[in-house]
C-alpha cells in the first residue's frame, strides 16, 4: 500500500511537470500563433515546442494564442513575469457593449463624413484601427482610478483628427471648420497642416471625473514627438513633486513602420528606467495596420513584429486583434495596471488594417491589390462588434450621422476666415540673413536631358506586364515630358 502511494505521488508529480512544461512553452512562444490579424494575412508561425496535443496545450492556446499574444518571458524580474502570467491565465471578462458600440459608431462615422464631404483632403483616416478609441478610453479610465489627473499624448498623423474629437474633446464643428477654411494643399491660415497641430482639452470619465489631455504638436518626422512628450511629462511631474508620476502619464502612439524603422524610437526607449529621465512609465500604443506606406509588414522589419525593438527592455509587449473588443479592453486595463504597479513602460500592439491609402488621395490597390480586395468587402468595426455582441443599433447610425451633418453645416457658417497671404508684421525685420546676388546658383537642367530621363522613366520593357493604372500614369508622365500636358508633382 505504501509503495502504491509513493508511485501515485510520483506519477502525479510527473504529470504536473509535463503540464507545466507545455504551459511554459505557450507562455514563451504562444504569441507566435495568436489570432491577431482581422483579415487573416498574418499567419500563425510554427514552433516545435507548440506542436502539442492534450488538455494542457488547449489551455495554453486559450490563454496565449487567442486574440491576445503577449511577450513577457524575456523579462528577468520574476515578479513582473508572475504578474503577467497570473492575469493572462484567466478568461477575458465581458464588456459593457452599448457604450463601446456608441464610441465605435462616432469614431467611424466621423471618418466617413470627412471622406464624403472633403474627398480631396488628406486626413489620414483611422478606419481599420478604430479600436484605438475604446483602447484609449480604457487606458485613461483605469489610470484615472489610480490617480491620473493629466495625460500627454504624442502621436503621428494616423487618426489624429479623430483622437482630437473623441478623446481630447475638440468639437466636430471646430474640426469641420478647419476643412472649410483652408485649401487642403496649403498650410496658410493655420500655421500648419491639421494633422500636425496640438490640442488641449478635458476627458470626462464614466464616473464624472476629469482628466486633462494635452495632445502634443508633431512634425512629419513621425517619432520625433516621442521624446518631446516624455520631456513635457517629466517637467510636469517634477513640478508636482513625489506624486507627479502618479498624477501625470504620457501615452505615445506609434505607426508600425515608424516604431520599427526610426532610430529615435530605440534611443528614447533607453531613457525608460534611467533616474534622471524616467516618467514612471510610458504606455506605448502601436497603431498597426501591417503596412508602412506601400510596404507590407513582412518587408518592413526582420522580426515577427514591428515591436521587436522593445524586447531589450524588461517590459511586456501585448499584441491584440483590433476587432476583438473584449480583448482590446482587457489589454488596455492591463497596460495601465502594469504601468502603475511597476512604474515602467508597457507596449500595446493594436493590429488592424488601413481602409484607404496612406493618405486618402493615394490608390493602394496598385501596390496591395490582394489586401484591398479583402478590405473592400470587409464591414466596419461597429457592425462587426454589434453582430458579435448581439446588439441592434437600430437608428443609431443615422442619428450620429445627422449630428455630424449638422456640425458640418454649422462649420460652413463659421468659415470664410481670410487665410494669411504673408507673414505678420512682427516678422518684417527678419530676412533670413545677408543675401547677395552672387549667392544665386543656376539649378536648371537642359530640356534635352530632362526629356531623355523622362523617356527612360516612363518606358517599360516590352515583356513587362504593366497594370492598367500604372500604364496610364506612365503615359501621363510621358505627355508632361513632351509638353503635351501640364506638369504636376505626385507624392
Short mmCIF file of C-alpha atoms in Angstrom, two decimals:
data_model
loop_
_atom_site.label_atom_id
_atom_site.label_comp_id
_atom_site.label_asym_id
_atom_site.label_seq_id
_atom_site.Cartn_x
_atom_site.Cartn_y
_atom_site.Cartn_z
CA UNK A 1 0.00 0.00 0.00
CA UNK A 2 2.78 2.42 0.94
CA UNK A 3 4.58 1.68 -2.34
CA UNK A 4 1.38 2.34 -4.26
CA UNK A 5 1.01 5.74 -2.56
CA UNK A 6 4.62 6.61 -3.40
CA UNK A 7 4.15 5.52 -7.01
CA UNK A 8 0.93 7.53 -7.27
CA UNK A 9 2.58 10.64 -5.86
CA UNK A 10 5.48 10.35 -8.30
CA UNK A 11 3.10 9.88 -11.21
CA UNK A 12 1.19 12.98 -10.14
CA UNK A 13 4.39 14.98 -9.93
CA UNK A 14 5.43 13.77 -13.37
CA UNK A 15 2.04 14.75 -14.81
CA UNK A 16 2.24 18.19 -13.16
CA UNK A 17 5.76 18.68 -14.51
CA UNK A 18 4.61 17.73 -18.00
CA UNK A 19 1.65 20.09 -17.83
CA UNK A 20 3.88 22.92 -16.60
CA UNK A 21 6.37 22.27 -19.40
CA UNK A 22 3.64 22.59 -22.03
CA UNK A 23 2.19 25.74 -20.46
CA UNK A 24 5.65 27.26 -20.17
CA UNK A 25 6.16 26.75 -23.91
CA UNK A 26 2.97 28.72 -24.62
CA UNK A 27 3.97 31.43 -22.15
CA UNK A 28 7.21 31.80 -24.07
CA UNK A 29 6.12 31.26 -27.69
CA UNK A 30 2.31 31.35 -27.76
CA UNK A 31 2.26 34.88 -29.19
CA UNK A 32 3.69 33.48 -32.45
CA UNK A 33 0.39 31.69 -33.08
CA UNK A 34 -2.03 34.28 -31.68
CA UNK A 35 -5.01 35.17 -33.90
CA UNK A 36 -4.16 38.84 -34.34
CA UNK A 37 -4.97 39.90 -37.91
CA UNK A 38 -8.67 40.69 -38.60
CA UNK A 39 -8.09 39.98 -42.30
CA UNK A 40 -6.11 36.79 -41.74
CA UNK A 41 -2.98 37.73 -43.71
CA UNK A 42 -0.66 37.48 -40.67
CA UNK A 43 -0.48 33.72 -40.43
CA UNK A 44 0.50 31.80 -37.24
CA UNK A 45 4.21 30.98 -37.13
CA UNK A 46 5.03 27.30 -36.49
CA UNK A 47 7.17 26.44 -33.47
CA UNK A 48 8.24 22.91 -32.46
CA UNK A 49 7.51 23.47 -28.76
CA UNK A 50 3.90 24.33 -29.58
CA UNK A 51 3.22 21.11 -31.52
CA UNK A 52 1.45 19.56 -28.55
CA UNK A 53 -1.93 17.99 -28.01
CA UNK A 54 -3.92 17.36 -24.87
CA UNK A 55 -5.59 19.42 -22.20
CA UNK A 56 -2.54 21.48 -21.20
CA UNK A 57 -1.88 22.53 -24.81
CA UNK A 58 -5.53 23.51 -25.27
CA UNK A 59 -5.31 25.59 -22.11
CA UNK A 60 -2.08 27.23 -23.29
CA UNK A 61 -3.63 28.12 -26.65
CA UNK A 62 -6.67 29.57 -24.92
CA UNK A 63 -4.56 31.88 -22.74
CA UNK A 64 -1.70 32.81 -25.09
CA UNK A 65 -2.68 32.11 -28.72
CA UNK A 66 -6.13 33.68 -28.93
CA UNK A 67 -6.93 37.34 -29.74
CA UNK A 68 -4.13 38.41 -27.35
CA UNK A 69 -0.49 37.45 -27.69
CA UNK A 70 1.99 38.62 -25.07
CA UNK A 71 5.78 38.64 -24.98
CA UNK A 72 6.96 38.64 -21.38
CA UNK A 73 9.29 35.69 -20.77
CA UNK A 74 12.30 37.84 -21.73
CA UNK A 75 11.73 39.87 -18.54
CA UNK A 76 14.36 38.90 -15.93
CA UNK A 77 12.34 40.02 -12.89
CA UNK A 78 10.24 37.07 -11.60
CA UNK A 79 7.62 39.32 -10.02
CA UNK A 80 6.87 41.02 -13.35
CA UNK A 81 6.62 37.71 -15.19
CA UNK A 82 4.39 36.28 -12.46
CA UNK A 83 2.17 39.38 -12.62
CA UNK A 84 1.57 38.94 -16.36
CA UNK A 85 1.11 35.17 -16.09
CA UNK A 86 -1.50 35.39 -13.33
CA UNK A 87 -3.60 37.86 -15.29
CA UNK A 88 -3.29 36.19 -18.68
CA UNK A 89 -4.33 32.77 -17.38
CA UNK A 90 -7.87 33.93 -16.72
CA UNK A 91 -10.89 34.23 -19.04
CA UNK A 92 -11.33 37.55 -20.86
CA UNK A 93 -14.04 39.37 -18.89
CA UNK A 94 -17.20 40.59 -20.67
CA UNK A 95 -17.57 44.26 -21.56
CA UNK A 96 -20.39 46.77 -21.33
CA UNK A 97 -21.21 46.61 -25.03
CA UNK A 98 -23.65 49.52 -25.70
CA UNK A 99 -21.25 52.36 -24.71
CA UNK A 100 -18.45 50.77 -26.75
CA UNK A 101 -20.74 50.48 -29.77
CA UNK A 102 -21.60 54.17 -29.45
CA UNK A 103 -17.89 55.10 -29.36
CA UNK A 104 -17.17 52.95 -32.42
CA UNK A 105 -20.08 54.48 -34.31
CA UNK A 106 -18.99 58.02 -33.56
CA UNK A 107 -15.37 57.38 -34.49
CA UNK A 108 -16.17 55.50 -37.72
CA UNK A 109 -18.89 57.87 -38.94
CA UNK A 110 -16.69 60.90 -38.22
CA UNK A 111 -14.23 59.48 -40.75
CA UNK A 112 -16.98 58.65 -43.23
CA UNK A 113 -18.42 62.17 -43.09
CA UNK A 114 -14.98 63.68 -43.64
CA UNK A 115 -14.43 61.31 -46.55
CA UNK A 116 -17.75 62.19 -48.15
CA UNK A 117 -17.66 65.95 -47.63
CA UNK A 118 -13.95 66.60 -48.26
CA UNK A 119 -12.81 63.91 -50.72
CA UNK A 120 -9.71 65.81 -51.88
CA UNK A 121 -8.32 66.39 -48.39
CA UNK A 122 -5.70 64.37 -46.58
CA UNK A 123 -6.87 63.34 -43.14
CA UNK A 124 -5.01 60.03 -42.51
CA UNK A 125 -8.10 58.08 -41.55
CA UNK A 126 -8.31 55.78 -38.54
CA UNK A 127 -10.64 53.36 -40.36
CA UNK A 128 -9.36 49.82 -39.89
CA UNK A 129 -7.92 50.56 -36.45
CA UNK A 130 -10.96 52.35 -34.99
CA UNK A 131 -10.49 50.23 -31.84
CA UNK A 132 -7.86 52.81 -30.85
CA UNK A 133 -10.66 54.98 -29.44
CA UNK A 134 -12.07 52.43 -26.92
CA UNK A 135 -8.46 51.39 -26.18
CA UNK A 136 -7.57 54.95 -25.16
CA UNK A 137 -10.87 55.24 -23.28
CA UNK A 138 -10.00 52.25 -21.11
CA UNK A 139 -6.38 53.28 -20.53
CA UNK A 140 -7.45 56.71 -19.30
CA UNK A 141 -10.41 55.35 -17.31
CA UNK A 142 -8.25 52.80 -15.50
CA UNK A 143 -5.42 55.25 -14.88
CA UNK A 144 -7.86 57.86 -13.55
CA UNK A 145 -8.95 55.32 -10.95
CA UNK A 146 -5.30 55.08 -9.88
CA UNK A 147 -4.84 58.82 -9.51
CA UNK A 148 -4.20 60.14 -13.02
CA UNK A 149 -5.03 63.83 -13.44
CA UNK A 150 -3.20 64.68 -16.65
CA UNK A 151 -2.04 62.76 -19.71
CA UNK A 152 0.19 63.94 -22.52
CA UNK A 153 -0.43 62.18 -25.81
CA UNK A 154 2.21 62.09 -28.50
CA UNK A 155 1.13 60.71 -31.86
CA UNK A 156 1.73 60.99 -35.57
CA UNK A 157 -0.93 61.76 -38.17
CA UNK A 158 -2.86 58.45 -38.41
CA UNK A 159 -6.19 59.04 -36.64
CA UNK A 160 -5.09 62.33 -35.11
CA UNK A 161 -8.23 64.26 -36.06
CA UNK A 162 -10.43 61.51 -34.63
CA UNK A 163 -8.46 61.48 -31.37
CA UNK A 164 -8.87 65.26 -31.14
CA UNK A 165 -12.66 64.89 -31.23
CA UNK A 166 -13.25 61.64 -29.32
CA UNK A 167 -10.51 61.88 -26.65
CA UNK A 168 -9.25 65.47 -26.38
CA UNK A 169 -12.71 66.98 -26.64
CA UNK A 170 -12.48 69.24 -29.69
CA UNK A 171 -15.94 69.70 -31.19
CA UNK A 172 -16.82 68.33 -34.62
CA UNK A 173 -17.74 71.89 -35.66
CA UNK A 174 -14.18 73.03 -34.96
CA UNK A 175 -12.72 70.19 -36.97
CA UNK A 176 -15.05 70.66 -39.95
CA UNK A 177 -14.41 74.42 -39.92
CA UNK A 178 -10.73 73.69 -40.44
CA UNK A 179 -11.59 71.88 -43.67
CA UNK A 180 -13.97 74.62 -44.81
CA UNK A 181 -11.49 77.46 -44.34
CA UNK A 182 -8.37 76.05 -45.90
CA UNK A 183 -7.13 74.82 -49.22
CA UNK A 184 -6.20 71.23 -48.26
CA UNK A 185 -2.90 71.60 -50.15
CA UNK A 186 -1.88 74.67 -48.19
CA UNK A 187 -0.59 75.35 -44.70
CA UNK A 188 -1.50 79.05 -44.85
CA UNK A 189 -4.10 80.20 -42.36
CA UNK A 190 -3.42 77.75 -39.53
CA UNK A 191 0.35 77.77 -39.29
CA UNK A 192 0.50 74.06 -40.14
CA UNK A 193 -1.50 71.21 -41.62
CA UNK A 194 -4.34 69.96 -39.43
CA UNK A 195 -2.74 66.62 -38.65
CA UNK A 196 0.33 68.30 -37.10
CA UNK A 197 -1.50 70.60 -34.70
CA UNK A 198 -1.66 70.06 -30.96
CA UNK A 199 -4.74 70.42 -28.79
CA UNK A 200 -5.72 70.65 -25.14
CA UNK A 201 -8.95 69.52 -23.54
CA UNK A 202 -10.63 67.62 -20.74
CA UNK A 203 -11.60 63.96 -20.81
CA UNK A 204 -14.64 63.13 -18.67
CA UNK A 205 -14.56 59.65 -17.15
CA UNK A 206 -17.60 57.43 -16.70
CA UNK A 207 -17.71 58.34 -13.02
CA UNK A 208 -17.74 62.06 -13.83
CA UNK A 209 -14.06 62.70 -13.09
CA UNK A 210 -11.90 64.97 -15.23
CA UNK A 211 -8.51 64.21 -16.78
CA UNK A 212 -6.60 66.97 -18.57
CA UNK A 213 -5.47 65.82 -22.02
CA UNK A 214 -2.68 67.51 -23.93
CA UNK A 215 -2.07 66.34 -27.48
CA UNK A 216 1.50 67.35 -28.31
CA UNK A 217 2.14 69.06 -31.65
CA UNK A 218 4.19 66.92 -34.00
CA UNK A 219 6.16 67.29 -37.24
CA UNK A 220 6.21 64.96 -40.22
CA UNK A 221 9.25 63.26 -38.68
CA UNK A 222 6.91 60.82 -37.02
CA UNK A 223 8.74 59.56 -33.95
CA UNK A 224 10.25 62.95 -33.04
CA UNK A 225 7.22 63.64 -30.84
CA UNK A 226 8.03 60.67 -28.55
CA UNK A 227 10.92 62.22 -26.55
CA UNK A 228 9.11 65.57 -26.57
CA UNK A 229 6.09 64.02 -24.87
CA UNK A 230 8.40 62.31 -22.36
CA UNK A 231 10.19 65.57 -21.62
CA UNK A 232 6.99 67.51 -21.11
CA UNK A 233 5.63 64.78 -18.83
CA UNK A 234 8.85 64.73 -16.78
CA UNK A 235 8.73 68.52 -16.39
CA UNK A 236 5.14 68.39 -15.13
CA UNK A 237 5.96 65.54 -12.74
CA UNK A 238 8.97 67.38 -11.33
CA UNK A 239 6.85 70.43 -10.54
CA UNK A 240 4.26 68.26 -8.79
CA UNK A 241 6.80 66.54 -6.53
CA UNK A 242 6.60 62.98 -5.21
CA UNK A 243 3.09 62.34 -6.52
CA UNK A 244 3.99 63.55 -10.01
CA UNK A 245 4.39 60.14 -11.62
CA UNK A 246 1.01 59.04 -10.35
CA UNK A 247 -0.71 62.25 -11.45
CA UNK A 248 0.85 62.63 -14.92
CA UNK A 249 1.27 59.86 -17.51
CA UNK A 250 2.42 60.03 -21.14
CA UNK A 251 0.76 57.92 -23.82
CA UNK A 252 2.64 57.68 -27.12
CA UNK A 253 1.02 56.34 -30.28
CA UNK A 254 3.30 54.96 -33.00
CA UNK A 255 2.89 53.67 -36.52
CA UNK A 256 4.18 50.15 -37.05
CA UNK A 257 6.63 51.23 -39.76
CA UNK A 258 7.98 54.14 -37.72
CA UNK A 259 8.30 52.14 -34.49
CA UNK A 260 10.44 49.53 -36.24
CA UNK A 261 12.30 51.82 -38.61
CA UNK A 262 13.11 55.14 -36.96
CA UNK A 263 16.19 55.18 -34.76
CA UNK A 264 14.82 57.77 -32.36
CA UNK A 265 12.45 55.09 -31.02
CA UNK A 266 15.35 52.93 -29.81
CA UNK A 267 17.17 55.98 -28.47
CA UNK A 268 14.20 57.22 -26.45
CA UNK A 269 13.39 53.73 -25.13
CA UNK A 270 16.84 53.81 -23.50
CA UNK A 271 15.59 56.51 -21.12
CA UNK A 272 12.76 54.35 -19.78
CA UNK A 273 14.27 53.46 -16.39
CA UNK A 274 17.12 55.99 -16.11
CA UNK A 275 16.52 58.02 -12.93
CA UNK A 276 17.21 61.48 -14.45
CA UNK A 277 14.76 60.86 -17.30
CA UNK A 278 12.15 58.29 -16.30
CA UNK A 279 8.49 59.32 -16.27
CA UNK A 280 7.31 56.35 -14.25
CA UNK A 281 6.18 54.52 -17.35
CA UNK A 282 5.03 55.47 -20.83
CA UNK A 283 2.19 53.50 -22.38
CA UNK A 284 3.13 52.84 -25.99
CA UNK A 285 0.39 52.01 -28.48
CA UNK A 286 1.49 50.82 -31.92
CA UNK A 287 -1.36 51.62 -34.31
CA UNK A 288 -0.52 48.70 -36.55
CA UNK A 289 -2.15 48.38 -39.96
CA UNK A 290 0.56 45.98 -41.17
CA UNK A 291 1.62 48.49 -43.84
CA UNK A 292 4.33 51.13 -43.95
CA UNK A 293 3.13 53.49 -46.70
CA UNK A 294 3.25 50.88 -49.50
CA UNK A 295 5.50 48.30 -47.81
CA UNK A 296 3.83 45.17 -46.37
CA UNK A 297 4.60 44.04 -42.85
CA UNK A 298 6.79 41.11 -43.88
CA UNK A 299 9.13 43.51 -45.74
CA UNK A 300 9.18 46.23 -43.06
CA UNK A 301 11.39 44.56 -40.48
CA UNK A 302 13.37 41.38 -39.96
CA UNK A 303 11.46 40.13 -36.90
CA UNK A 304 7.98 38.74 -36.41
CA UNK A 305 6.56 42.03 -35.14
CA UNK A 306 7.39 45.72 -35.51
CA UNK A 307 7.65 45.89 -31.71
CA UNK A 308 10.74 43.66 -31.51
CA UNK A 309 12.88 46.73 -30.77
CA UNK A 310 11.19 46.92 -27.33
CA UNK A 311 12.18 43.36 -26.33
CA UNK A 312 15.50 44.58 -24.97
CA UNK A 313 13.61 46.24 -22.11
CA UNK A 314 12.16 44.29 -19.15
CA UNK A 315 8.59 45.20 -20.13
CA UNK A 316 5.64 43.26 -21.56
CA UNK A 317 4.51 43.61 -25.16
CA UNK A 318 0.80 42.92 -25.68
CA UNK A 319 -0.36 42.14 -29.23
CA UNK A 320 -4.12 42.33 -29.68
CA UNK A 321 -6.58 41.75 -32.51
CA UNK A 322 -8.15 45.14 -33.23
CA UNK A 323 -11.55 43.59 -34.00
CA UNK A 324 -11.91 41.73 -30.70
CA UNK A 325 -13.17 44.49 -28.42
CA UNK A 326 -13.26 42.49 -25.16
CA UNK A 327 -9.58 41.64 -25.78
CA UNK A 328 -8.78 45.29 -26.61
CA UNK A 329 -10.43 46.50 -23.40
CA UNK A 330 -8.63 43.86 -21.36
CA UNK A 331 -5.21 44.79 -22.77
CA UNK A 332 -5.87 48.49 -22.16
CA UNK A 333 -6.60 47.83 -18.49
CA UNK A 334 -3.57 45.55 -18.14
CA UNK A 335 -1.33 48.22 -19.67
CA UNK A 336 -2.45 50.87 -17.20
CA UNK A 337 -2.32 48.46 -14.26
CA UNK A 338 1.22 47.30 -15.14
CA UNK A 339 2.43 50.87 -15.54
CA UNK A 340 1.17 51.82 -12.09
CA UNK A 341 2.32 48.56 -10.48
CA UNK A 342 5.93 48.73 -11.67
CA UNK A 343 6.49 52.34 -12.75
CA UNK A 344 7.84 51.44 -16.18
CA UNK A 345 6.83 51.25 -19.83
CA UNK A 346 4.42 48.84 -21.48
CA UNK A 347 3.75 48.27 -25.19
CA UNK A 348 0.37 47.58 -26.79
CA UNK A 349 0.43 46.44 -30.42
CA UNK A 350 -3.07 47.12 -31.79
CA UNK A 351 -3.36 45.19 -35.05
CA UNK A 352 -5.90 46.08 -37.73
CA UNK A 353 -5.77 47.30 -41.31
CA UNK A 354 -5.88 50.53 -43.34
CA UNK A 355 -9.13 51.03 -45.24
CA UNK A 356 -7.79 53.69 -47.61
CA UNK A 357 -4.34 54.59 -48.92
CA UNK A 358 -1.55 56.05 -46.82
CA UNK A 359 -3.48 59.26 -47.29
CA UNK A 360 -6.91 59.36 -48.87
CA UNK A 361 -5.59 60.67 -52.20
CA UNK A 362 -3.41 57.57 -52.69
CA UNK A 363 -4.62 54.47 -54.54
CA UNK A 364 -3.44 51.44 -52.51
CA UNK A 365 -4.81 48.88 -54.97
CA UNK A 366 -1.73 49.38 -57.16
CA UNK A 367 0.72 48.10 -54.54
CA UNK A 368 -1.58 45.89 -52.40
CA UNK A 369 -4.29 44.57 -54.76
CA UNK A 370 -5.00 41.35 -52.84
CA UNK A 371 -5.22 43.02 -49.44
CA UNK A 372 -7.51 45.76 -50.72
CA UNK A 373 -9.86 43.30 -52.39
CA UNK A 374 -10.36 41.84 -48.90
CA UNK A 375 -10.71 45.27 -47.29
CA UNK A 376 -13.30 46.40 -49.84
CA UNK A 377 -15.68 43.65 -48.72
CA UNK A 378 -14.89 43.92 -45.00
CA UNK A 379 -17.58 45.55 -42.81
CA UNK A 380 -16.80 48.49 -40.50
CA UNK A 381 -15.84 47.65 -36.93
CA UNK A 382 -19.05 48.95 -35.36
CA UNK A 383 -21.05 46.49 -37.46
CA UNK A 384 -18.69 43.60 -36.64
CA UNK A 385 -18.94 44.38 -32.93
CA UNK A 386 -22.73 44.81 -32.97
CA UNK A 387 -23.17 41.42 -34.64
CA UNK A 388 -20.84 39.65 -32.19
CA UNK A 389 -22.43 41.33 -29.16
CA UNK A 390 -25.96 40.64 -30.39
CA UNK A 391 -26.83 44.35 -30.47
CA UNK A 392 -29.23 46.01 -32.88
CA UNK A 393 -28.03 49.60 -33.42
CA UNK A 394 -31.45 50.47 -34.94
CA UNK A 395 -31.41 54.18 -35.83
CA UNK A 396 -28.13 54.97 -34.03
CA UNK A 397 -26.01 55.24 -37.22
CA UNK A 398 -28.49 57.65 -38.83
CA UNK A 399 -28.72 59.70 -35.63
CA UNK A 400 -24.93 60.02 -35.25
CA UNK A 401 -24.52 60.86 -38.93
CA UNK A 402 -27.21 63.55 -38.62
CA UNK A 403 -25.29 65.08 -35.70
CA UNK A 404 -22.12 65.24 -37.81
CA UNK A 405 -24.02 66.63 -40.80
CA UNK A 406 -25.46 69.38 -38.61
CA UNK A 407 -21.98 70.15 -37.26
CA UNK A 408 -20.64 70.38 -40.80
CA UNK A 409 -23.39 72.82 -41.79
CA UNK A 410 -22.60 74.93 -38.73
CA UNK A 411 -18.93 74.87 -39.73
CA UNK A 412 -19.84 76.33 -43.12
CA UNK A 413 -21.40 79.33 -41.38
CA UNK A 414 -18.21 79.92 -39.41
CA UNK A 415 -15.94 79.63 -42.44
CA UNK A 416 -14.64 82.44 -44.57
CA UNK A 417 -11.72 83.49 -42.42
CA UNK A 418 -9.15 85.08 -44.72
CA UNK A 419 -6.03 82.93 -44.95
CA UNK A 420 -2.70 84.59 -44.29
CA UNK A 421 -1.13 85.65 -47.57
CA UNK A 422 2.06 86.84 -45.92
CA UNK A 423 3.77 86.73 -42.55
CA UNK A 424 2.51 89.09 -39.81
CA UNK A 425 4.20 92.48 -39.38
CA UNK A 426 6.28 91.40 -36.38
CA UNK A 427 8.30 89.15 -38.71
CA UNK A 428 9.18 92.05 -41.03
CA UNK A 429 12.67 92.58 -39.55
CA UNK A 430 13.72 89.01 -40.30
CA UNK A 431 15.10 88.49 -43.78
CA UNK A 432 16.97 85.20 -43.45
CA UNK A 433 20.48 86.62 -43.33
CA UNK A 434 22.51 88.90 -45.59
CA UNK A 435 21.61 87.78 -49.08
CA UNK A 436 23.81 88.63 -52.07
CA UNK A 437 23.12 88.19 -55.75
CA UNK A 438 26.26 86.09 -56.07
CA UNK A 439 24.64 83.51 -53.84
CA UNK A 440 22.22 82.65 -56.65
CA UNK A 441 23.12 79.32 -58.25
CA UNK A 442 21.99 78.03 -61.62
CA UNK A 443 19.92 74.93 -60.95
CA UNK A 444 18.29 74.41 -64.35
CA UNK A 445 18.73 71.22 -66.36
CA UNK A 446 18.77 71.21 -70.19
CA UNK A 447 15.40 70.25 -71.66
CA UNK A 448 17.04 67.52 -73.74
CA UNK A 449 18.43 65.90 -70.60
CA UNK A 450 15.05 66.01 -68.89
CA UNK A 451 13.43 64.52 -71.97
CA UNK A 452 15.91 61.65 -72.05
CA UNK A 453 15.44 60.90 -68.34
CA UNK A 454 11.65 61.11 -68.64
CA UNK A 455 11.69 58.74 -71.59
CA UNK A 456 13.57 56.12 -69.62
CA UNK A 457 11.35 56.57 -66.56
CA UNK A 458 8.11 56.17 -68.50
CA UNK A 459 9.02 53.34 -70.88
CA UNK A 460 8.51 49.80 -69.61
CA UNK A 461 10.35 46.79 -71.08
CA UNK A 462 8.39 45.06 -73.85
CA UNK A 463 7.90 41.82 -71.92
CA UNK A 464 6.87 43.61 -68.71
CA UNK A 465 3.20 43.30 -67.72
CA UNK A 466 2.17 46.78 -66.55
CA UNK A 467 -1.03 47.21 -64.53
CA UNK A 468 -3.59 49.43 -66.32
CA UNK A 469 -3.48 52.18 -63.69
CA UNK A 470 0.31 52.26 -63.74
CA UNK A 471 0.33 52.29 -67.56
CA UNK A 472 -2.00 55.30 -67.57
CA UNK A 473 0.25 57.07 -65.06
CA UNK A 474 3.34 56.42 -67.20
CA UNK A 475 1.54 57.71 -70.29
CA UNK A 476 0.56 60.91 -68.48
CA UNK A 477 4.14 61.47 -67.31
CA UNK A 478 5.41 60.95 -70.86
CA UNK A 479 2.94 63.58 -72.08
CA UNK A 480 4.23 66.00 -69.44
CA UNK A 481 7.80 65.45 -70.60
CA UNK A 482 6.75 66.06 -74.20
CA UNK A 483 4.99 69.31 -73.29
CA UNK A 484 1.53 67.95 -74.13
CA UNK A 485 0.27 68.11 -70.54
CA UNK A 486 0.88 70.46 -67.63
CA UNK A 487 3.43 69.17 -65.15
CA UNK A 488 2.24 68.12 -61.70
CA UNK A 489 4.17 66.62 -58.84
CA UNK A 490 2.85 63.38 -57.38
CA UNK A 491 3.75 62.34 -53.83
#
